[in-house]
mmCIF file of C-alpha atoms (C1' of nucleotides) in Angstrom:
data_model
loop_
_atom_site.group_PDB
_atom_site.id
_atom_site.type_symbol
_atom_site.label_atom_id
_atom_site.label_comp_id
_atom_site.label_asym_id
_atom_site.label_seq_id
_atom_site.Cartn_x
_atom_site.Cartn_y
_atom_site.Cartn_z
ATOM 1 C CA MET P 37 24.873 16.505 4.667
ATOM 2 C CA ARG P 38 21.281 15.729 3.956
ATOM 3 C CA THR P 39 18.518 16.550 6.374
ATOM 4 C CA ILE P 40 15.259 14.774 5.790
ATOM 5 C CA MET P 41 12.131 15.047 7.872
ATOM 6 C CA LEU P 42 9.199 12.696 7.991
ATOM 7 C CA ILE P 43 6.013 14.366 9.106
ATOM 8 C CA ASP P 44 3.438 11.856 10.221
ATOM 9 C CA MET P 45 -0.037 12.923 11.322
ATOM 10 C CA ASP P 46 -1.161 11.568 14.704
ATOM 11 C CA TYR P 47 -4.284 9.384 14.679
ATOM 12 C CA PHE P 48 -5.189 11.239 11.510
ATOM 13 C CA PHE P 49 -8.783 10.264 10.668
ATOM 14 C CA VAL P 50 -10.024 10.672 14.232
ATOM 15 C CA ALA P 51 -8.066 13.920 14.634
ATOM 16 C CA CYS P 52 -9.929 15.212 11.560
ATOM 17 C CA GLU P 53 -13.242 14.246 13.145
ATOM 18 C CA GLU P 54 -12.281 15.986 16.380
ATOM 19 C CA ILE P 55 -12.070 19.284 14.503
ATOM 20 C CA LYS P 56 -15.751 19.009 13.677
ATOM 21 C CA ARG P 57 -16.725 17.664 17.096
ATOM 22 C CA PRO P 58 -14.237 18.732 19.792
ATOM 23 C CA GLU P 59 -16.144 16.825 22.463
ATOM 24 C CA LEU P 60 -14.813 13.582 20.911
ATOM 25 C CA LYS P 61 -11.380 14.403 22.319
ATOM 26 C CA ASP P 62 -12.438 13.214 25.761
ATOM 27 C CA ARG P 63 -14.132 10.054 24.523
ATOM 28 C CA PRO P 64 -12.794 6.854 23.022
ATOM 29 C CA THR P 65 -13.375 7.466 19.308
ATOM 30 C CA ILE P 66 -12.874 5.048 16.471
ATOM 31 C CA VAL P 67 -13.014 5.565 12.717
ATOM 32 C CA GLY P 68 -13.543 2.398 10.726
ATOM 33 C CA ALA P 69 -16.114 -0.163 9.732
ATOM 34 C CA ASP P 70 -19.652 -0.140 11.109
ATOM 35 C CA PRO P 71 -19.549 -2.359 14.242
ATOM 36 C CA LYS P 72 -23.177 -3.466 13.758
ATOM 37 C CA GLU P 73 -23.569 -4.346 17.434
ATOM 38 C CA GLY P 74 -20.486 -6.519 17.274
ATOM 39 C CA ARG P 75 -21.356 -8.290 14.044
ATOM 40 C CA GLY P 76 -19.470 -5.908 11.749
ATOM 41 C CA ARG P 77 -16.747 -7.418 9.567
ATOM 42 C CA GLY P 78 -14.344 -4.560 9.057
ATOM 43 C CA VAL P 79 -11.452 -3.267 11.126
ATOM 44 C CA VAL P 80 -10.437 -0.182 13.081
ATOM 45 C CA MET P 81 -8.796 2.329 10.734
ATOM 46 C CA THR P 82 -7.675 4.744 13.440
ATOM 47 C CA CYS P 83 -8.619 5.562 16.990
ATOM 48 C CA ASN P 84 -7.671 8.351 19.364
ATOM 49 C CA TYR P 85 -5.396 7.891 22.356
ATOM 50 C CA VAL P 86 -8.351 7.680 24.748
ATOM 51 C CA ALA P 87 -9.406 4.517 22.883
ATOM 52 C CA ARG P 88 -5.822 3.231 22.766
ATOM 53 C CA LYS P 89 -5.714 3.330 26.552
ATOM 54 C CA LEU P 90 -8.524 0.780 26.466
ATOM 55 C CA GLY P 91 -6.403 -1.520 24.311
ATOM 56 C CA ILE P 92 -7.902 -0.604 20.965
ATOM 57 C CA HIS P 93 -5.589 -0.127 17.991
ATOM 58 C CA SER P 94 -5.634 0.172 14.190
ATOM 59 C CA ALA P 95 -6.254 -2.955 12.124
ATOM 60 C CA MET P 96 -8.052 -4.593 15.050
ATOM 61 C CA PRO P 97 -11.336 -6.272 14.033
ATOM 62 C CA ILE P 98 -14.124 -3.775 14.662
ATOM 63 C CA SER P 99 -16.080 -6.499 16.457
ATOM 64 C CA SER P 100 -13.282 -6.848 19.037
ATOM 65 C CA ALA P 101 -13.158 -3.087 19.513
ATOM 66 C CA TYR P 102 -16.904 -3.073 20.030
ATOM 67 C CA ARG P 103 -16.641 -5.761 22.670
ATOM 68 C CA MET P 104 -13.910 -3.825 24.481
ATOM 69 C CA ALA P 105 -15.690 -0.480 24.339
ATOM 70 C CA PRO P 106 -19.324 -0.694 23.270
ATOM 71 C CA ASP P 107 -19.905 2.906 24.372
ATOM 72 C CA ALA P 108 -17.088 4.310 22.274
ATOM 73 C CA GLU P 109 -17.905 6.635 19.414
ATOM 74 C CA PHE P 110 -17.761 4.617 16.159
ATOM 75 C CA LEU P 111 -17.569 6.782 13.061
ATOM 76 C CA PRO P 112 -17.567 5.839 9.370
ATOM 77 C CA MET P 113 -14.745 6.950 7.093
ATOM 78 C CA ASP P 114 -15.190 10.298 5.409
ATOM 79 C CA TYR P 115 -12.411 9.890 2.889
ATOM 80 C CA PRO P 116 -13.040 13.034 0.806
ATOM 81 C CA TYR P 117 -12.827 15.147 3.961
ATOM 82 C CA TYR P 118 -9.578 13.490 5.085
ATOM 83 C CA GLU P 119 -8.177 14.041 1.622
ATOM 84 C CA ARG P 120 -8.968 17.756 1.828
ATOM 85 C CA LYS P 121 -7.259 17.997 5.217
ATOM 86 C CA SER P 122 -4.306 16.027 3.853
ATOM 87 C CA ASN P 123 -3.941 18.466 0.960
ATOM 88 C CA GLU P 124 -4.121 21.366 3.368
ATOM 89 C CA VAL P 125 -1.276 19.895 5.423
ATOM 90 C CA PHE P 126 0.803 19.163 2.321
ATOM 91 C CA GLY P 127 0.276 22.765 1.210
ATOM 92 C CA ILE P 128 1.747 24.019 4.486
ATOM 93 C CA ILE P 129 4.708 21.640 4.227
ATOM 94 C CA LYS P 130 5.449 22.787 0.688
ATOM 95 C CA ASP P 131 6.000 26.303 2.040
ATOM 96 C CA PHE P 132 9.179 25.072 3.715
ATOM 97 C CA SER P 133 10.990 23.382 0.818
ATOM 98 C CA GLU P 134 10.631 22.530 -2.864
ATOM 99 C CA LYS P 135 11.714 18.972 -2.161
ATOM 100 C CA THR P 136 8.655 17.288 -0.708
ATOM 101 C CA GLU P 137 6.965 13.938 -1.124
ATOM 102 C CA GLN P 138 3.590 12.652 -0.077
ATOM 103 C CA VAL P 139 3.967 9.062 1.083
ATOM 104 C CA SER P 140 0.373 8.394 2.059
ATOM 105 C CA ILE P 141 -2.663 10.363 3.129
ATOM 106 C CA ASP P 142 -1.031 11.181 6.474
ATOM 107 C CA GLU P 143 2.736 11.060 5.869
ATOM 108 C CA PHE P 144 5.077 13.442 4.117
ATOM 109 C CA PHE P 145 8.817 13.672 3.537
ATOM 110 C CA ILE P 146 10.550 17.010 3.244
ATOM 111 C CA ASP P 147 14.217 17.519 2.388
ATOM 112 C CA VAL P 148 15.406 20.669 4.145
ATOM 113 C CA SER P 149 19.158 20.238 3.545
ATOM 114 C CA SER P 150 19.468 23.615 1.847
ATOM 115 C CA LYS P 151 17.407 25.421 4.487
ATOM 116 C CA ILE P 152 19.436 24.752 7.607
ATOM 117 C CA ASP P 153 23.038 24.503 8.803
ATOM 118 C CA ASN P 154 22.930 22.406 11.937
ATOM 119 C CA ASN P 155 20.829 20.215 14.177
ATOM 120 C CA LYS P 156 19.633 23.119 16.276
ATOM 121 C CA GLU P 157 18.223 24.842 13.207
ATOM 122 C CA ALA P 158 16.682 21.585 12.044
ATOM 123 C CA LEU P 159 14.811 21.219 15.323
ATOM 124 C CA LEU P 160 13.717 24.833 15.181
ATOM 125 C CA LEU P 161 12.405 24.412 11.653
ATOM 126 C CA ALA P 162 10.587 21.195 12.569
ATOM 127 C CA GLY P 163 8.936 23.075 15.408
ATOM 128 C CA LYS P 164 7.814 25.797 13.004
ATOM 129 C CA ILE P 165 6.315 23.307 10.553
ATOM 130 C CA LYS P 166 4.614 21.442 13.346
ATOM 131 C CA SER P 167 3.097 24.534 14.895
ATOM 132 C CA ARG P 168 1.801 25.796 11.554
ATOM 133 C CA ILE P 169 0.122 22.439 10.930
ATOM 134 C CA ASN P 170 -1.250 22.702 14.460
ATOM 135 C CA SER P 171 -2.603 26.214 14.175
ATOM 136 C CA GLU P 172 -3.689 26.300 10.527
ATOM 137 C CA ALA P 173 -4.885 22.762 9.820
ATOM 138 C CA ARG P 174 -5.708 22.225 13.498
ATOM 139 C CA LEU P 175 -4.118 18.784 13.482
ATOM 140 C CA PRO P 176 -1.443 17.133 15.630
ATOM 141 C CA CYS P 177 1.609 15.504 14.066
ATOM 142 C CA SER P 178 5.024 14.104 14.857
ATOM 143 C CA VAL P 179 8.303 14.755 13.095
ATOM 144 C CA GLY P 180 11.312 12.489 12.645
ATOM 145 C CA ILE P 181 14.573 14.038 11.443
ATOM 146 C CA SER P 182 17.686 12.335 10.123
ATOM 147 C CA ASP P 183 19.984 12.101 7.121
ATOM 148 C CA THR P 184 18.071 9.260 5.452
ATOM 149 C CA LYS P 185 14.430 8.514 4.784
ATOM 150 C CA LEU P 186 14.748 5.264 6.677
ATOM 151 C CA VAL P 187 16.011 6.743 9.922
ATOM 152 C CA ALA P 188 13.737 9.806 9.697
ATOM 153 C CA LYS P 189 10.819 7.415 9.505
ATOM 154 C CA MET P 190 12.003 5.345 12.439
ATOM 155 C CA ALA P 191 12.797 8.460 14.476
ATOM 156 C CA CYS P 192 9.264 9.686 13.868
ATOM 157 C CA GLU P 193 7.867 6.442 15.176
ATOM 158 C CA SER P 194 9.625 7.051 18.475
ATOM 159 C CA ALA P 195 8.540 10.713 18.537
ATOM 160 C CA LYS P 196 4.861 9.823 18.546
ATOM 161 C CA PRO P 197 2.555 11.243 19.655
ATOM 162 C CA ASP P 198 2.934 14.952 19.130
ATOM 163 C CA GLY P 199 6.727 14.957 19.282
ATOM 164 C CA ILE P 200 9.883 15.800 17.389
ATOM 165 C CA LYS P 201 12.889 13.487 17.330
ATOM 166 C CA LEU P 202 16.196 14.152 15.664
ATOM 167 C CA VAL P 203 18.651 11.321 15.135
ATOM 168 C CA GLY P 204 22.006 12.615 13.914
ATOM 169 C CA LYS P 205 24.091 10.712 11.394
ATOM 170 C CA GLU P 206 26.561 9.723 14.135
ATOM 171 C CA GLU P 207 23.960 8.152 16.366
ATOM 172 C CA SER P 208 21.741 6.698 13.653
ATOM 173 C CA LEU P 209 23.289 3.216 13.700
ATOM 174 C CA ASN P 210 23.097 2.933 17.474
ATOM 175 C CA PHE P 211 19.535 4.135 17.255
ATOM 176 C CA ILE P 212 18.306 1.543 14.765
ATOM 177 C CA TRP P 213 20.496 -1.358 15.835
ATOM 178 C CA GLN P 214 18.779 -1.759 19.172
ATOM 179 C CA LEU P 215 15.367 -2.107 17.545
ATOM 180 C CA PRO P 216 13.749 -5.485 16.770
ATOM 181 C CA VAL P 217 14.287 -6.628 13.197
ATOM 182 C CA GLY P 218 10.566 -6.365 12.433
ATOM 183 C CA GLU P 219 10.745 -2.595 12.871
ATOM 184 C CA LEU P 220 12.936 -2.224 9.800
ATOM 185 C CA TYR P 221 10.965 -0.615 7.008
ATOM 186 C CA GLY P 222 10.201 -3.274 4.401
ATOM 187 C CA VAL P 223 10.357 -6.144 6.868
ATOM 188 C CA GLY P 224 6.856 -7.449 7.402
ATOM 189 C CA ALA P 225 5.504 -10.500 9.182
ATOM 190 C CA LYS P 226 6.864 -13.066 6.703
ATOM 191 C CA THR P 227 10.359 -11.659 6.410
ATOM 192 C CA LYS P 228 10.533 -11.110 10.161
ATOM 193 C CA GLU P 229 9.794 -14.767 10.759
ATOM 194 C CA ARG P 230 12.444 -15.904 8.296
ATOM 195 C CA LEU P 231 15.015 -13.538 9.764
ATOM 196 C CA GLU P 232 14.303 -14.657 13.309
ATOM 197 C CA LYS P 233 14.631 -18.261 12.233
ATOM 198 C CA MET P 234 18.079 -17.370 10.897
ATOM 199 C CA GLY P 235 18.934 -15.998 14.333
ATOM 200 C CA TYR P 236 18.598 -12.275 13.731
ATOM 201 C CA ARG P 237 16.536 -10.671 16.443
ATOM 202 C CA THR P 238 17.548 -7.030 16.232
ATOM 203 C CA ILE P 239 18.406 -4.769 13.317
ATOM 204 C CA GLY P 240 21.939 -4.814 14.735
ATOM 205 C CA ASP P 241 22.070 -8.604 14.359
ATOM 206 C CA LEU P 242 20.945 -8.242 10.776
ATOM 207 C CA ALA P 243 23.523 -5.537 10.073
ATOM 208 C CA LYS P 244 26.331 -7.861 11.089
ATOM 209 C CA ALA P 245 24.945 -10.825 9.159
ATOM 210 C CA ASN P 246 26.961 -12.413 6.368
ATOM 211 C CA ILE P 247 25.687 -10.840 3.163
ATOM 212 C CA MET P 248 26.173 -14.082 1.223
ATOM 213 C CA LEU P 249 23.860 -15.827 3.637
ATOM 214 C CA LEU P 250 21.262 -13.102 3.163
ATOM 215 C CA MET P 251 21.547 -13.306 -0.609
ATOM 216 C CA LYS P 252 21.154 -17.059 -0.479
ATOM 217 C CA GLU P 253 17.924 -16.687 1.457
ATOM 218 C CA PHE P 254 16.476 -13.531 -0.119
ATOM 219 C CA ASP P 255 18.263 -12.963 -3.470
ATOM 220 C CA SER P 256 18.605 -9.271 -4.243
ATOM 221 C CA PHE P 257 16.321 -8.357 -1.367
ATOM 222 C CA GLY P 258 19.108 -9.672 0.873
ATOM 223 C CA ILE P 259 21.391 -6.870 -0.315
ATOM 224 C CA GLU P 260 18.691 -4.354 0.432
ATOM 225 C CA LEU P 261 18.244 -5.763 3.928
ATOM 226 C CA HIS P 262 21.962 -5.563 4.493
ATOM 227 C CA ASP P 263 22.128 -1.953 3.301
ATOM 228 C CA LEU P 264 19.092 -0.725 5.220
ATOM 229 C CA SER P 265 20.155 -2.368 8.456
ATOM 230 C CA ASN P 266 23.498 -0.600 8.057
ATOM 231 C CA GLY P 267 21.777 2.730 7.577
ATOM 232 C CA ILE P 268 22.597 2.852 3.883
ATOM 233 C CA ASP P 269 19.638 4.505 2.184
ATOM 234 C CA PRO P 270 20.375 6.896 -0.673
ATOM 235 C CA ARG P 271 16.720 7.278 -1.663
ATOM 236 C CA GLU P 272 15.874 10.883 -2.436
ATOM 237 C CA VAL P 273 12.791 12.829 -1.512
ATOM 238 C CA VAL P 274 10.892 12.973 -4.809
ATOM 239 C CA GLU P 275 7.281 13.802 -5.367
ATOM 240 C CA ASN P 276 5.556 11.008 -7.208
ATOM 241 C CA TYR P 277 2.783 12.342 -9.387
ATOM 242 C CA GLU P 278 1.214 9.606 -11.399
ATOM 243 C CA VAL P 279 -1.212 7.049 -10.003
ATOM 244 C CA LYS P 280 -0.593 3.501 -11.222
ATOM 245 C CA SER P 281 -3.910 1.881 -10.428
ATOM 246 C CA ILE P 282 -7.358 2.630 -9.058
ATOM 247 C CA SER P 283 -9.416 0.050 -7.204
ATOM 248 C CA LYS P 284 -12.531 -0.452 -5.108
ATOM 249 C CA GLU P 285 -13.308 -3.402 -2.882
ATOM 250 C CA TYR P 286 -16.291 -4.585 -0.953
ATOM 251 C CA THR P 287 -16.694 -7.212 1.753
ATOM 252 C CA PHE P 288 -20.126 -8.826 1.934
ATOM 253 C CA ASP P 289 -22.006 -8.816 5.233
ATOM 254 C CA ARG P 290 -22.069 -12.587 4.934
ATOM 255 C CA ASP P 291 -20.203 -14.852 2.545
ATOM 256 C CA THR P 292 -22.226 -15.529 -0.575
ATOM 257 C CA SER P 293 -22.258 -17.626 -3.704
ATOM 258 C CA LYS P 294 -25.220 -15.862 -5.298
ATOM 259 C CA ASP P 295 -24.229 -14.660 -8.754
ATOM 260 C CA GLU P 296 -26.803 -11.858 -8.810
ATOM 261 C CA GLU P 297 -25.596 -10.456 -5.525
ATOM 262 C CA ILE P 298 -21.936 -10.624 -6.508
ATOM 263 C CA ILE P 299 -22.485 -9.217 -9.979
ATOM 264 C CA LYS P 300 -24.522 -6.379 -8.530
ATOM 265 C CA SER P 301 -21.516 -5.479 -6.387
ATOM 266 C CA ILE P 302 -19.168 -5.752 -9.341
ATOM 267 C CA ARG P 303 -21.361 -3.275 -11.235
ATOM 268 C CA LYS P 304 -21.338 -0.856 -8.329
ATOM 269 C CA LEU P 305 -17.573 -1.108 -7.829
ATOM 270 C CA SER P 306 -16.978 -0.768 -11.592
ATOM 271 C CA ALA P 307 -19.106 2.370 -11.702
ATOM 272 C CA ASP P 308 -17.201 3.867 -8.763
ATOM 273 C CA VAL P 309 -13.845 3.081 -10.339
ATOM 274 C CA GLY P 310 -15.156 4.425 -13.656
ATOM 275 C CA LYS P 311 -16.198 7.668 -12.043
ATOM 276 C CA GLU P 312 -12.743 8.194 -10.618
ATOM 277 C CA ILE P 313 -11.175 7.378 -13.972
ATOM 278 C CA SER P 314 -13.268 9.996 -15.735
ATOM 279 C CA ASP P 315 -12.850 12.579 -12.931
ATOM 280 C CA LYS P 316 -9.102 12.227 -13.248
ATOM 281 C CA ARG P 317 -9.279 12.158 -17.065
ATOM 282 C CA LEU P 318 -7.437 8.869 -17.310
ATOM 283 C CA SER P 319 -7.601 5.894 -19.619
ATOM 284 C CA TYR P 320 -6.862 2.320 -18.573
ATOM 285 C CA ARG P 321 -5.630 -0.840 -20.265
ATOM 286 C CA THR P 322 -6.133 -3.600 -17.734
ATOM 287 C CA VAL P 323 -9.090 -4.629 -15.627
ATOM 288 C CA THR P 324 -8.563 -6.904 -12.633
ATOM 289 C CA VAL P 325 -11.133 -8.684 -10.508
ATOM 290 C CA LYS P 326 -10.124 -9.833 -7.063
ATOM 291 C CA LEU P 327 -12.021 -12.616 -5.338
ATOM 292 C CA ARG P 328 -11.500 -13.424 -1.696
ATOM 293 C CA TYR P 329 -13.228 -16.628 -0.735
ATOM 294 C CA MET P 330 -14.580 -17.595 2.664
ATOM 295 C CA ASP P 331 -11.327 -19.388 3.485
ATOM 296 C CA PHE P 332 -9.449 -16.118 2.880
ATOM 297 C CA ILE P 333 -7.725 -17.412 -0.214
ATOM 298 C CA GLU P 334 -7.489 -14.669 -2.810
ATOM 299 C CA HIS P 335 -7.322 -14.904 -6.566
ATOM 300 C CA LEU P 336 -6.772 -12.170 -9.117
ATOM 301 C CA HIS P 337 -8.020 -12.348 -12.668
ATOM 302 C CA SER P 338 -7.092 -9.696 -15.166
ATOM 303 C CA ARG P 339 -7.497 -8.869 -18.809
ATOM 304 C CA SER P 340 -5.900 -6.187 -20.935
ATOM 305 C CA ILE P 341 -8.019 -4.451 -23.521
ATOM 306 C CA ARG P 342 -7.619 -1.569 -25.957
ATOM 307 C CA PRO P 343 -6.901 1.564 -23.909
ATOM 308 C CA THR P 344 -10.133 3.377 -23.151
ATOM 309 C CA GLY P 345 -11.603 5.769 -20.656
ATOM 310 C CA LYS P 346 -15.057 4.231 -20.886
ATOM 311 C CA SER P 347 -16.654 3.187 -17.648
ATOM 312 C CA GLU P 348 -18.843 0.517 -19.328
ATOM 313 C CA GLU P 349 -15.807 -1.470 -20.414
ATOM 314 C CA ILE P 350 -14.738 -1.874 -16.801
ATOM 315 C CA GLU P 351 -18.056 -3.406 -15.871
ATOM 316 C CA LYS P 352 -18.238 -5.608 -18.949
ATOM 317 C CA THR P 353 -14.714 -6.971 -18.543
ATOM 318 C CA ALA P 354 -15.037 -7.393 -14.779
ATOM 319 C CA VAL P 355 -18.270 -9.376 -15.070
ATOM 320 C CA GLU P 356 -16.708 -11.567 -17.783
ATOM 321 C CA LEU P 357 -13.664 -12.218 -15.619
ATOM 322 C CA TYR P 358 -15.879 -13.108 -12.702
ATOM 323 C CA ARG P 359 -18.032 -15.529 -14.680
ATOM 324 C CA GLU P 360 -15.034 -17.213 -16.289
ATOM 325 C CA ASN P 361 -13.104 -17.715 -13.077
ATOM 326 C CA VAL P 362 -15.305 -17.921 -10.011
ATOM 327 C CA GLU P 363 -15.044 -21.171 -8.071
ATOM 328 C CA LYS P 364 -18.621 -22.282 -7.715
ATOM 329 C CA ASN P 365 -18.100 -24.524 -4.724
ATOM 330 C CA LYS P 366 -16.770 -21.768 -2.442
ATOM 331 C CA LYS P 367 -18.574 -18.783 -1.015
ATOM 332 C CA VAL P 368 -17.167 -15.346 -1.750
ATOM 333 C CA ARG P 369 -16.212 -13.037 1.093
ATOM 334 C CA LYS P 370 -14.869 -10.026 -0.733
ATOM 335 C CA ILE P 371 -14.917 -8.711 -4.259
ATOM 336 C CA GLY P 372 -12.636 -6.086 -5.804
ATOM 337 C CA VAL P 373 -12.347 -4.268 -9.128
ATOM 338 C CA ARG P 374 -9.158 -2.564 -10.239
ATOM 339 C CA VAL P 375 -7.935 -0.793 -13.342
ATOM 340 C CA SER P 376 -4.274 -0.254 -14.221
ATOM 341 C CA GLY P 377 -2.150 0.707 -17.183
ATOM 342 C CA LEU P 378 -3.320 4.272 -16.638
ATOM 343 C CA GLN P 379 -2.537 7.190 -18.879
ATOM 344 C CA ASP P 380 -3.682 10.752 -19.299
ATOM 345 C CA TYR P 381 -6.648 10.598 -21.599
ATOM 346 C CA LYS P 382 -5.325 13.629 -23.479
ATOM 347 C CA ASN P 383 -2.147 11.790 -24.429
ATOM 348 C CA GLN P 384 -4.088 8.670 -25.127
ATOM 349 C CA LYS P 385 -6.254 10.359 -27.751
ATOM 350 C CA LEU P 386 -3.215 10.911 -29.932
ATOM 351 C CA LEU P 387 -3.034 7.180 -30.480
ATOM 352 C CA PHE P 388 -6.382 7.013 -32.247
ATOM 353 C "C1'" DT V 246 -11.790 -13.114 18.180
ATOM 354 C "C1'" DC V 247 -11.599 -12.695 13.394
ATOM 355 C "C1'" DT V 248 -9.105 -10.925 10.061
ATOM 356 C "C1'" DG V 249 -10.664 -3.710 5.504
ATOM 357 C "C1'" DG V 250 -9.551 -0.980 1.704
ATOM 358 C "C1'" DG V 251 -6.369 1.384 -1.109
ATOM 359 C "C1'" DG V 252 -2.110 1.291 -2.875
ATOM 360 C "C1'" DT V 253 3.153 -0.119 -4.551
ATOM 361 C "C1'" DC V 254 6.794 -3.141 -6.070
ATOM 362 C "C1'" DC V 255 8.826 -7.658 -7.250
ATOM 363 C "C1'" DT V 256 9.000 -12.260 -9.360
ATOM 364 C "C1'" DA V 257 8.145 -15.918 -12.560
ATOM 365 C "C1'" DG V 258 6.354 -18.518 -16.430
ATOM 366 C "C1'" DG V 259 4.480 -18.485 -21.010
ATOM 367 C "C1'" DA V 260 3.462 -16.175 -25.369
ATOM 368 C "C1'" DC V 261 5.206 -13.839 -28.984
ATOM 369 C "C1'" DC V 262 8.513 -11.526 -31.908
ATOM 370 C "C1'" DC V 263 12.901 -10.902 -34.251
ATOM 371 C "C1'" DT E 43 20.089 -35.805 -31.973
ATOM 372 C "C1'" DC E 44 19.010 -31.787 -30.233
ATOM 373 C "C1'" DT E 45 16.187 -28.528 -30.129
ATOM 374 C "C1'" DG E 46 19.236 -20.126 -29.690
ATOM 375 C "C1'" DG E 47 18.825 -16.006 -27.225
ATOM 376 C "C1'" DG E 48 17.070 -11.609 -25.976
ATOM 377 C "C1'" DG E 49 13.310 -8.448 -25.179
ATOM 378 C "C1'" DT E 50 8.681 -7.306 -23.957
ATOM 379 C "C1'" DC E 51 4.002 -8.051 -22.725
ATOM 380 C "C1'" DC E 52 0.545 -10.500 -20.129
ATOM 381 C "C1'" DT E 53 -1.183 -12.862 -16.135
ATOM 382 C "C1'" DA E 54 -0.987 -14.461 -11.363
ATOM 383 C "C1'" DG E 55 0.721 -14.425 -6.923
ATOM 384 C "C1'" DG E 56 3.052 -12.542 -2.901
ATOM 385 C "C1'" DA E 57 5.004 -9.242 0.368
ATOM 386 C "C1'" DC E 58 4.612 -4.932 2.223
ATOM 387 C "C1'" DC E 59 2.864 -0.230 3.735
ATOM 388 C "C1'" DC E 60 -0.649 2.943 5.823
#
DNA sequence: TCTGGGGTCCTAGGACCC
DNA sequence: TCTGGGGTCCTAGGACCC
């Protein structure tokens, strides 16, 4: 029997800030875009539970949050700091098993099958991990435990905040079947809508659906939906080492069609991406420029070149792609630069 | 009311090669 | 009159996750 835990940090970015300034714990605190007196264009990344009580939540436009709580503490992202805290947490987790996986900056899987014999021991171990993260990294987290990644993840959701929830193999179907279909991992807004139109409201409805019908609507994704909704999820906990792409994006304060302004941003973004490429000693093959226009329509334009680690090539290619493709009659809202086709520069050198 | 930034994976058509 | 088949790479778009 497998036992997998998902450890998910509670309101991570703000919790990190609260370490530096404990007084924030009693105040609504938001990490995200600069609200600019309500004119800011970004969103809320995370907020603490004091802010949530006021109706604020992640992904909400920062201007709405500002309107709801103008006196809240609005903090900018300090990504390098959060990354350090994330690594600290991952280091603690790795003490408990060799089978670990970082899912995102604030989520980690750990397979503890070989460390425990029963549910009681699993809960005990989860408590130990949680309290070490609490005392050493000084951060709150929640833990979901089950025999699959899928159910561990969903159990964790219901454990939040600051909780531990174990869903045994026997109860796992009952547990997920009562949940709305949109809660299934991998089902987003679009798929949810299509599923509801087909008459499936809960994950249980989906589980009992005719697989042929699902395949007709979703092709191979239909099989996946059928499996997941029936608790079938053989995915292992595996640490994923290599990065596939690196990107930087920037949203203008106001939509613009000024070439100089846009190209200036492309240069800045290219330099930032280039810095990361050289810090990580990588080479890249493909440069992509992303343009989001004022109507929110997005276009990607990419070009593959000879593998290189040179920062200047990013800028040169990105500016070319922009000039060749930009739609002159529409203002640009957001610009992005991405590189992919990454390889260790060391290995790459052998090719020349 | 207005809608970020950083990622991953999948699909599909066309080019190109054998 | 009918115009291969398979594999891989490139580009673009879309859905999803945190």
